[in-house]
Tab-separated table of C-alpha atoms and ligand atoms in Angstrom:
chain	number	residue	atom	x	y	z
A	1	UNK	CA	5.982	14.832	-13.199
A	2	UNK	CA	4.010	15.929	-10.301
A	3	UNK	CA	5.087	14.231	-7.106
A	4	UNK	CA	3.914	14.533	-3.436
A	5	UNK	CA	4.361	13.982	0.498
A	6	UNK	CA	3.280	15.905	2.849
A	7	UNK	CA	5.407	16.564	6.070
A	8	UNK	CA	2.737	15.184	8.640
A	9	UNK	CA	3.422	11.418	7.323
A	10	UNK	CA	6.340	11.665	10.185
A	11	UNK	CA	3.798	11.991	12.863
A	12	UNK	CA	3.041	8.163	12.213
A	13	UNK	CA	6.456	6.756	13.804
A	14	UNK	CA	5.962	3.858	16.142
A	15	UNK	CA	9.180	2.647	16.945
A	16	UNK	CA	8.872	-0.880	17.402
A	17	UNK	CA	7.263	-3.795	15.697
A	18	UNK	CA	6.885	-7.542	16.918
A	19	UNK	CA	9.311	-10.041	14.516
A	20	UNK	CA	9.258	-13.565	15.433
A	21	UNK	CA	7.494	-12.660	18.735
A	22	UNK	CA	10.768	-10.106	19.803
A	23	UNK	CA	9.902	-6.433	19.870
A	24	UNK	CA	12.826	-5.058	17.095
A	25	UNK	CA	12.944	-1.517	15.442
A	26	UNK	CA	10.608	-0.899	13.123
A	27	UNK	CA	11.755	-0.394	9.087
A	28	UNK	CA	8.837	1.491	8.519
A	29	UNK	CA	9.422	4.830	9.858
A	30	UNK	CA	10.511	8.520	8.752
A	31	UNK	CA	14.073	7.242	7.504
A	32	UNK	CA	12.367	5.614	4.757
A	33	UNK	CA	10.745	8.968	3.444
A	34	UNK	CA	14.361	10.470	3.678
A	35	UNK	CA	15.850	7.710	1.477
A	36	UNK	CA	12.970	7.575	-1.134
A	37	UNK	CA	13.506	11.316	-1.051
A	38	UNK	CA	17.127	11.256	-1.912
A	39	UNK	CA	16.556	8.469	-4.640
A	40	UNK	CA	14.309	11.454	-6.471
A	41	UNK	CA	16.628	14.065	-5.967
A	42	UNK	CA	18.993	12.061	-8.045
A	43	UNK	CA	16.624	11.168	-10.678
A	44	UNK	CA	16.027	15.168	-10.637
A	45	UNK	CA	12.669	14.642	-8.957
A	46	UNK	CA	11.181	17.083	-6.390
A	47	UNK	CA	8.407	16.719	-4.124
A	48	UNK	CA	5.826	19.111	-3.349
A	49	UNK	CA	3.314	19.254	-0.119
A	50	UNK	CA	-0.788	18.256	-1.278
A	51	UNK	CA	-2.417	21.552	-0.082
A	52	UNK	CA	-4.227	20.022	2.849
A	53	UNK	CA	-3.638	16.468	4.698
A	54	UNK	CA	-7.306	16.237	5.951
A	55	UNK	CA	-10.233	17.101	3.804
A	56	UNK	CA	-14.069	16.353	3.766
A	57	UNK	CA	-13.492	15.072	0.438
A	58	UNK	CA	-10.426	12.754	1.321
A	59	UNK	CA	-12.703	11.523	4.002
A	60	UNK	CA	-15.881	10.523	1.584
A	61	UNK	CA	-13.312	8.593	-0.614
A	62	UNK	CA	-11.797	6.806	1.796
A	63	UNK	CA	-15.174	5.877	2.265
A	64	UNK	CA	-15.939	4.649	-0.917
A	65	UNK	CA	-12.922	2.011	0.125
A	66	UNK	CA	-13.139	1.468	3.943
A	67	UNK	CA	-15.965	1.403	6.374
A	68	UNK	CA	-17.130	3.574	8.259
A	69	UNK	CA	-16.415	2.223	11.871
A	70	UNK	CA	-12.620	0.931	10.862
A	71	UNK	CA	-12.351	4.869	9.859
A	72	UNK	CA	-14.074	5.666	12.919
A	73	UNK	CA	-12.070	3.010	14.892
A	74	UNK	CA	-8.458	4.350	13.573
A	75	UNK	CA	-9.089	8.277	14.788
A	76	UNK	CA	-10.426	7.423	18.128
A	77	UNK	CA	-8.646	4.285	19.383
A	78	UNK	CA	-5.566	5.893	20.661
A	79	UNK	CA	-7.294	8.251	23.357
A	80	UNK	CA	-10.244	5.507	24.501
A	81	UNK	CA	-7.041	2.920	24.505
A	82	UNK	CA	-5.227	5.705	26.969
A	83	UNK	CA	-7.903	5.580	28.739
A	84	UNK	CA	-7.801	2.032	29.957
A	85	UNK	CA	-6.013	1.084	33.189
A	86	UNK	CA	-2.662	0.082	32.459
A	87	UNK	CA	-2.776	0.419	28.536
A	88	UNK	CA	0.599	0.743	27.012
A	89	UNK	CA	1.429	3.932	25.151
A	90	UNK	CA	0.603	1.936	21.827
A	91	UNK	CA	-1.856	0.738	20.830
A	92	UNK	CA	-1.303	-3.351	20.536
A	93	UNK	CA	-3.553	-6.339	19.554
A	94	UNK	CA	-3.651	-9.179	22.133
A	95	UNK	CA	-6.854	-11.136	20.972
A	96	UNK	CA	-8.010	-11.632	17.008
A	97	UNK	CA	-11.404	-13.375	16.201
A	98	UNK	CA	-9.108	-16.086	14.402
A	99	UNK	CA	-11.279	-18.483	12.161
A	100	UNK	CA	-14.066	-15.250	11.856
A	101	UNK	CA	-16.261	-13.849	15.024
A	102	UNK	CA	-20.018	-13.111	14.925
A	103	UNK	CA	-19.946	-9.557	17.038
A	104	UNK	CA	-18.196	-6.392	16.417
A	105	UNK	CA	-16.985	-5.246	20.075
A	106	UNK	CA	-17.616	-2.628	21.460
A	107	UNK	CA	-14.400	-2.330	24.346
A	108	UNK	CA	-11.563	-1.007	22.595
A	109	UNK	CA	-9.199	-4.507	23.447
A	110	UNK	CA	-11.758	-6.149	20.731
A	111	UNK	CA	-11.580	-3.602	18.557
A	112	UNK	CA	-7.782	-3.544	17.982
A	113	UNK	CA	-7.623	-7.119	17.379
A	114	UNK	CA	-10.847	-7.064	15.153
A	115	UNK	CA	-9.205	-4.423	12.963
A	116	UNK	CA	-5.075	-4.586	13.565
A	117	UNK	CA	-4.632	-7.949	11.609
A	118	UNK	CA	-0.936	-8.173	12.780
A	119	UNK	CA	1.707	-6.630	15.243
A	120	UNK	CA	3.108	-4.446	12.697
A	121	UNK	CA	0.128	-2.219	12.794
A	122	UNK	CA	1.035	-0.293	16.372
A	123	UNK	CA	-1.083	2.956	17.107
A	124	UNK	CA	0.553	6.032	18.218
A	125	UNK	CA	-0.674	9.109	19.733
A	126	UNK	CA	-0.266	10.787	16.369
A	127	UNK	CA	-0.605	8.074	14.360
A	128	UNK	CA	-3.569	8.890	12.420
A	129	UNK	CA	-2.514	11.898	11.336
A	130	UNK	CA	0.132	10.858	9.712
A	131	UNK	CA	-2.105	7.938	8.097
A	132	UNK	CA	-4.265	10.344	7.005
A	133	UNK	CA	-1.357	12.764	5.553
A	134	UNK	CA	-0.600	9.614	3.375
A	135	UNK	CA	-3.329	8.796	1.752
A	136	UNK	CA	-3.622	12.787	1.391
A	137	UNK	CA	-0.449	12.648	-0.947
A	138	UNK	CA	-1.897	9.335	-2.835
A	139	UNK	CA	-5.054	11.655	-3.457
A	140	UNK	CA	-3.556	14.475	-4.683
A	141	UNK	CA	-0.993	12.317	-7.383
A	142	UNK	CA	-4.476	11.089	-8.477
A	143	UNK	CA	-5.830	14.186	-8.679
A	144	UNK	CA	-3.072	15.421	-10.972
A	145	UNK	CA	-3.777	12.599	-13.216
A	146	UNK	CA	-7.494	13.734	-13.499
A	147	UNK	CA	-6.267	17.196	-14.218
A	148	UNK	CA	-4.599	15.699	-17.372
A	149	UNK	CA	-1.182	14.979	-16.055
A	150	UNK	CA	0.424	11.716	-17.895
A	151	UNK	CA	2.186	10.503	-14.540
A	152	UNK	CA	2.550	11.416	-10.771
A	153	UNK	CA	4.058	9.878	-8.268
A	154	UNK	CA	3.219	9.905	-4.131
A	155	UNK	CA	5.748	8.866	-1.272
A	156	UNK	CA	2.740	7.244	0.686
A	157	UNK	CA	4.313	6.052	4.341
A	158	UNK	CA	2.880	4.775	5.962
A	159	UNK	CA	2.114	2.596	2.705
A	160	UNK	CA	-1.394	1.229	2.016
A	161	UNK	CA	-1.801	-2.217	0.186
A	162	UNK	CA	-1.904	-4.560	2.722
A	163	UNK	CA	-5.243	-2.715	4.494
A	164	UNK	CA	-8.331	-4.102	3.957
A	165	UNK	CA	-11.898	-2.740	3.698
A	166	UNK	CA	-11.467	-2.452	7.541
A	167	UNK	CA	-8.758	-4.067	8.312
A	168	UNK	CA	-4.492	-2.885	9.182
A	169	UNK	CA	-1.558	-5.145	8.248
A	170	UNK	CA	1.753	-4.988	7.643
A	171	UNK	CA	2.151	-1.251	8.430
A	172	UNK	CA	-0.787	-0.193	6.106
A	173	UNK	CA	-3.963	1.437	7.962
A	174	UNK	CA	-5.185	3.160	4.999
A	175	UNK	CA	-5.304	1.530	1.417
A	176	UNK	CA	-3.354	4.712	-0.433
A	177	UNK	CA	-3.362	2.604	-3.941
A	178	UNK	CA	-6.826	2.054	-3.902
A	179	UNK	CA	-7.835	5.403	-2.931
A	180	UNK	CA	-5.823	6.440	-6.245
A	181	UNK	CA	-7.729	4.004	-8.496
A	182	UNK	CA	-11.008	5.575	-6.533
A	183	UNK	CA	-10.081	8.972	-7.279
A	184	UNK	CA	-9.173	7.491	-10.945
A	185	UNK	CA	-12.645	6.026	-11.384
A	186	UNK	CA	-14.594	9.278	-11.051
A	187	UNK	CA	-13.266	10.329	-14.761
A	188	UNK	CA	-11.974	6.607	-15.766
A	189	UNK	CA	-14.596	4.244	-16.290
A	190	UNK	CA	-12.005	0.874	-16.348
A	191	UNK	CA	-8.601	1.230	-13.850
A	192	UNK	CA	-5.737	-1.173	-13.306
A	193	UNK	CA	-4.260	-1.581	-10.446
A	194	UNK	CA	-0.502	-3.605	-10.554
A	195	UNK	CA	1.500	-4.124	-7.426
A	196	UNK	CA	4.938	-4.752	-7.775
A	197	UNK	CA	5.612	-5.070	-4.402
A	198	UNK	CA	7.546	-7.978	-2.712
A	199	UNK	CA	4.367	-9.187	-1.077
A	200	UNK	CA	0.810	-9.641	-1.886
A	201	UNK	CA	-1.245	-6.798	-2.133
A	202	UNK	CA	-4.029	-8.575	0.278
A	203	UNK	CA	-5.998	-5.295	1.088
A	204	UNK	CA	-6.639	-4.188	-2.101
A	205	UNK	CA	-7.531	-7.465	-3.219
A	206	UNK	CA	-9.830	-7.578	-1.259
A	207	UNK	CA	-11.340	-4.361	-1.427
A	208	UNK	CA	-11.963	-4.721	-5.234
A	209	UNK	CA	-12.801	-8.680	-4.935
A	210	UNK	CA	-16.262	-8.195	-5.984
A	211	UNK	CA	-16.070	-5.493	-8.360
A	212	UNK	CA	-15.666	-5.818	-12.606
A	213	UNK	CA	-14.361	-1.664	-12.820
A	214	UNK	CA	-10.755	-2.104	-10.938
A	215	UNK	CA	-8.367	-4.817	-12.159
A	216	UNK	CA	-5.927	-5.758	-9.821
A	217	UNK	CA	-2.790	-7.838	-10.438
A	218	UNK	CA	-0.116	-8.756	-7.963
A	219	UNK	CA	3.529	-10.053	-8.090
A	220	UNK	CA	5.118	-11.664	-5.175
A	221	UNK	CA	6.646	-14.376	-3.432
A	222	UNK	CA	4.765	-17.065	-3.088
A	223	UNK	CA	2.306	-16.600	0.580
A	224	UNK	CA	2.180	-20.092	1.259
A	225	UNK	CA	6.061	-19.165	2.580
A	226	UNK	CA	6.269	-15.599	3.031
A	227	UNK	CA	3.991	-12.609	4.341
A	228	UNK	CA	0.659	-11.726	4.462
A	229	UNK	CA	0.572	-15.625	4.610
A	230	UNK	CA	-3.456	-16.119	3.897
A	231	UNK	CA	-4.132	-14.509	0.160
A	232	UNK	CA	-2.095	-14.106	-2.921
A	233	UNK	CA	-2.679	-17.719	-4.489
A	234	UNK	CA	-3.321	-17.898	-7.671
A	235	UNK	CA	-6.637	-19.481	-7.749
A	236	UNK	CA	-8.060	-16.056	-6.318
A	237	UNK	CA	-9.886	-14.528	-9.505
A	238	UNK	CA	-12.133	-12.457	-7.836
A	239	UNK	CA	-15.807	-12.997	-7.368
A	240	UNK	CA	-19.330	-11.891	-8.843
A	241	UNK	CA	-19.055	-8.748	-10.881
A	242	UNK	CA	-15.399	-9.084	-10.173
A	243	UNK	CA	-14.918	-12.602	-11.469
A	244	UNK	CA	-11.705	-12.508	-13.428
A	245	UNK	CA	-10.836	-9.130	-12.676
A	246	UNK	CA	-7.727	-9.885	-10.232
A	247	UNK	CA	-4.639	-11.900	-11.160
A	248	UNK	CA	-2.089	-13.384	-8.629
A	249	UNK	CA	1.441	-14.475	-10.242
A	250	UNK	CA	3.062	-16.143	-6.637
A	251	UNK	CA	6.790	-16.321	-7.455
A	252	UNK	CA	9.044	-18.787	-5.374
A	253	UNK	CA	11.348	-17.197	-2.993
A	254	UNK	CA	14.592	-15.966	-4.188
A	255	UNK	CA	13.258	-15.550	-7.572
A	256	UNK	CA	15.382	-13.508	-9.382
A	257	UNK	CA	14.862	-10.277	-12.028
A	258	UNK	CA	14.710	-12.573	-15.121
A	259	UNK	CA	11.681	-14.277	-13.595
A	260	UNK	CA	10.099	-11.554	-12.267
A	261	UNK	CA	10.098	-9.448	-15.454
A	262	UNK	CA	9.019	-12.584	-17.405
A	263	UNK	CA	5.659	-12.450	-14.980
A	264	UNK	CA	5.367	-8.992	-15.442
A	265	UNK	CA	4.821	-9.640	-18.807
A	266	UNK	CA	2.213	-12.612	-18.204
A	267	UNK	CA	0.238	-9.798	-15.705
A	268	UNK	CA	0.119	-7.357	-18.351
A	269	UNK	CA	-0.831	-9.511	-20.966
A	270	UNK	CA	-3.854	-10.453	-19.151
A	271	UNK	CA	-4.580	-7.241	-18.023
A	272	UNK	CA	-4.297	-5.686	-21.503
A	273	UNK	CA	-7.755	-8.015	-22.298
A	274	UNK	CA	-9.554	-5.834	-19.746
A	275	UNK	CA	-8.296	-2.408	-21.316
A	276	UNK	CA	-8.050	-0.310	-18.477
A	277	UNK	CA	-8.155	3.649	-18.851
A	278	UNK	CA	-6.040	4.470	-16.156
A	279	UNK	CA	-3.219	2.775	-14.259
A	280	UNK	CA	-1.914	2.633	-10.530
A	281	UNK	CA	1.397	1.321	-9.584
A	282	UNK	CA	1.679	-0.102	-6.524
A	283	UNK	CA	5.539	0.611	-6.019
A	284	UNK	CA	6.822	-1.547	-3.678
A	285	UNK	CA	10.516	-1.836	-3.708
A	286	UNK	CA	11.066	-4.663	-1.408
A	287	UNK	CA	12.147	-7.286	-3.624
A	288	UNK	CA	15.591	-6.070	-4.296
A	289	UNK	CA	17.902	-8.258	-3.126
A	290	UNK	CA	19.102	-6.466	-0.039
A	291	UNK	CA	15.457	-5.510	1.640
A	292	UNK	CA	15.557	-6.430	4.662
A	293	UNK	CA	12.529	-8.092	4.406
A	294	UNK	CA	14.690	-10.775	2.176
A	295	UNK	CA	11.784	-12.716	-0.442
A	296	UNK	CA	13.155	-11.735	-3.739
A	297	UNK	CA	16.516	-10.971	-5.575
A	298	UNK	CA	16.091	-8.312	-7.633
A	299	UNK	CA	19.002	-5.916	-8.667
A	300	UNK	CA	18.533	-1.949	-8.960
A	301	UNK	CA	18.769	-2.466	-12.758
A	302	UNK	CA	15.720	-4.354	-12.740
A	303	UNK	CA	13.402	-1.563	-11.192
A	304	UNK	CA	14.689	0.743	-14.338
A	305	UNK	CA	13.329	-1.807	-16.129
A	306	UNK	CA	10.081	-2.187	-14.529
A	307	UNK	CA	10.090	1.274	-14.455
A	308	UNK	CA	10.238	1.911	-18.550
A	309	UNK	CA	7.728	-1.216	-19.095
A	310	UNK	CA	5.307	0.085	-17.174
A	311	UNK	CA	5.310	3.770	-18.763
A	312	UNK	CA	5.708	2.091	-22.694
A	313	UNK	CA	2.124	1.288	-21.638
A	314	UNK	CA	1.309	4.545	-22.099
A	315	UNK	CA	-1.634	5.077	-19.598
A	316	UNK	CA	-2.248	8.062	-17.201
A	317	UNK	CA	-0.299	6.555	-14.282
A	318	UNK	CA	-0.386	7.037	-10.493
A	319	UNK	CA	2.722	5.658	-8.763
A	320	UNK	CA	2.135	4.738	-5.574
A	321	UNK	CA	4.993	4.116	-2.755
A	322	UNK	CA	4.092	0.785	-1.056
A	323	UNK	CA	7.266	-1.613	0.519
A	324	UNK	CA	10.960	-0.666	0.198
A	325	UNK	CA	12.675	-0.458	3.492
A	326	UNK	CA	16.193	1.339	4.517
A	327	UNK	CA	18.879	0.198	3.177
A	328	UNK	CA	22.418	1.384	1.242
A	329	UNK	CA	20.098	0.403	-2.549
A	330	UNK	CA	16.647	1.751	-1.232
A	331	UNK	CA	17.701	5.527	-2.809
A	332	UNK	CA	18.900	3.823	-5.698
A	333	UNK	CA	16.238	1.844	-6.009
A	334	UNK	CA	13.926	4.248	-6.316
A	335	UNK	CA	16.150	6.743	-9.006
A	336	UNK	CA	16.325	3.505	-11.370
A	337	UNK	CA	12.940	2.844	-11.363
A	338	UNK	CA	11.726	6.466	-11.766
A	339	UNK	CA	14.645	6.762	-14.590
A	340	UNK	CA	12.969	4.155	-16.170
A	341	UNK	CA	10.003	5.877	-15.726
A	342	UNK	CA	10.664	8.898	-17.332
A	343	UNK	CA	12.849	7.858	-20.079
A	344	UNK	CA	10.635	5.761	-21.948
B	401	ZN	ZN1	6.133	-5.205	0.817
């Protein structure tokens, strides 16, 4: 299996996020690429660099999935935010058009809190490039997979799912998964997209809302308790040409393995009836049971398990890294789910 990262991800590194309104150290930084690393190693796994981390081509598809001033907005805020009078060295949202807005600002204070949806979402210096080195490694896993590879896998961190057509949350700037099913689509005419990650995979959802040619299905703990809060019910089926094209299986919090293999089973079942071509995973690992991020209880076992269901479907598959944050199982984590993988 072909599987990539690209060393300028660690450029993106802020060091704090806001939790419960208390600036605390943030889980999503560099240590998580060294873990996730490690968990490969032992699954005899190695990772390789995509040949370049900015592209014109990376750039049109992202456009294909993002607009064109949140793109714009992302590169440039850092330096026109420096440039303020007293701006912080991050970039930080202090006022969000809550309940809509009617203008798109132009002063770069509106901007970040018209695009950063939430303070996990800070903006370094470097940030961008790191973002962009990201969804560089998603690109080239999907890229393998149009060159007739059965599987690859990318160690996207920052990770992408929760970022909307222009929108950040929940450390994701750039949607990585759905730039894989993009990349997918120009040889695939149907794609599935299933997120296994703890939490709902708003941004994608919403990026393929209104479109019948990407299927995306989402397991997670149940919003109406638990981050990103606002999407993931169930009654969200998509819309127009995308009407019954995304599925949302909410589980209660705490929910165990048993239950969430059980709805793995009900999402594939459903989207077996729209017989995709192509598969991406959206790996989160951040419902094990020790995540910091504490929703769900799964054990390491569980991912092999996931892991060997999802490749007994048999599909050209792109793996993509979403949640899974440091801690003593994250390696592990990863190696049973990629054993899985492989073995099946
Ligand atoms: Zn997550």
């Amino acid at each position: 299996m072909k599987l990539y990262y690209h060393p300028d991800q660690e450029r993106h590194a802020p060091p704090t996020f806001l939790l419960r309104g208390a600036p605390a150290p943030s889980p999503e930084g560099p240590k998580r690429a060294e873990l996730l690393s490690l968990g490969l190693a032992q699954a005899g796994l190695s990772l390789s660099a995509p040949a370049k981390a900015d592209t014109p081509r990376l750039r049109e598809r992202l456009g294909r999935i993002h607009s064109d001033r949140y793109l714009d907005f992302l590169e440039t805020i850092h330096a026109r935010w420096q440039a303020l009078p007293g701006a912080a060295e991050l970039v930080a949202p202090n006022v969000h058009p809550c309940g809509g807005g009617h203008h798109y600002p132009r002063h770069p204070v509106g901007q970040a809190g018209w695009h950063l949806h939430d303070m996990a979402c800070l903006i370094a210096a470097d940030s961008f490039r790191g973002i962009l080195a990201s969804a560089a490694s998603a690109e080239a896993a999907a890229e393998a997979v149009l060159g007739g590879e059965p599987a690859a896998y990318a160690l996207c961190r920052p990770p992408g799912h929760h970022a909307g057509p222009e929108r950040a949350g929940g450390f994701c700037f750039l949607n990585n998964s759905a730039l894989a099913a993009t990349v997918l689509r120009e040889r695939f005419a149907r794609v599935a997209i299933v997120d296994v990650d703890l939490h709902h995979g708003n941004g994608t959802q919403d990026i393929f809302y209104a479109r019948g040619d990407v299927w995306t299905g989402s397991l997670h703990a149940d919003p109406a308790d638990f981050y990103p809060f606002f999407w993931g019910g169930a009654d969200e089926t998509g819309e127009g040409e995308g009407q019954g094209a995304n599925l949302n299986l909410p589980l209660p919090l705490g929910s165990d393995g048993v239950a969430f293999l059980a709805a793995l089973e009900r999402l594939l079942a459903a989207m077996a009836e729209f017989r995709p071509q192509a598969l991406v995973v959206a790996l989160g690992l951040d419902a094990h049971k020790d995540d910091p991020l504490a929703g769900l209880r799964l054990e390491t076992e569980d991912f092999r398990a996931i892991g060997a269901r999802l490749a007994g479907l048999e599909l050209p598959t792109v793996l993509v890294q979403e949640g899974g944050y440091p801690t003593e199982s994250l390696a592990d984590n990863l190696h049973a789910l990629m054993a899985g993988f492989t073995a099946a």
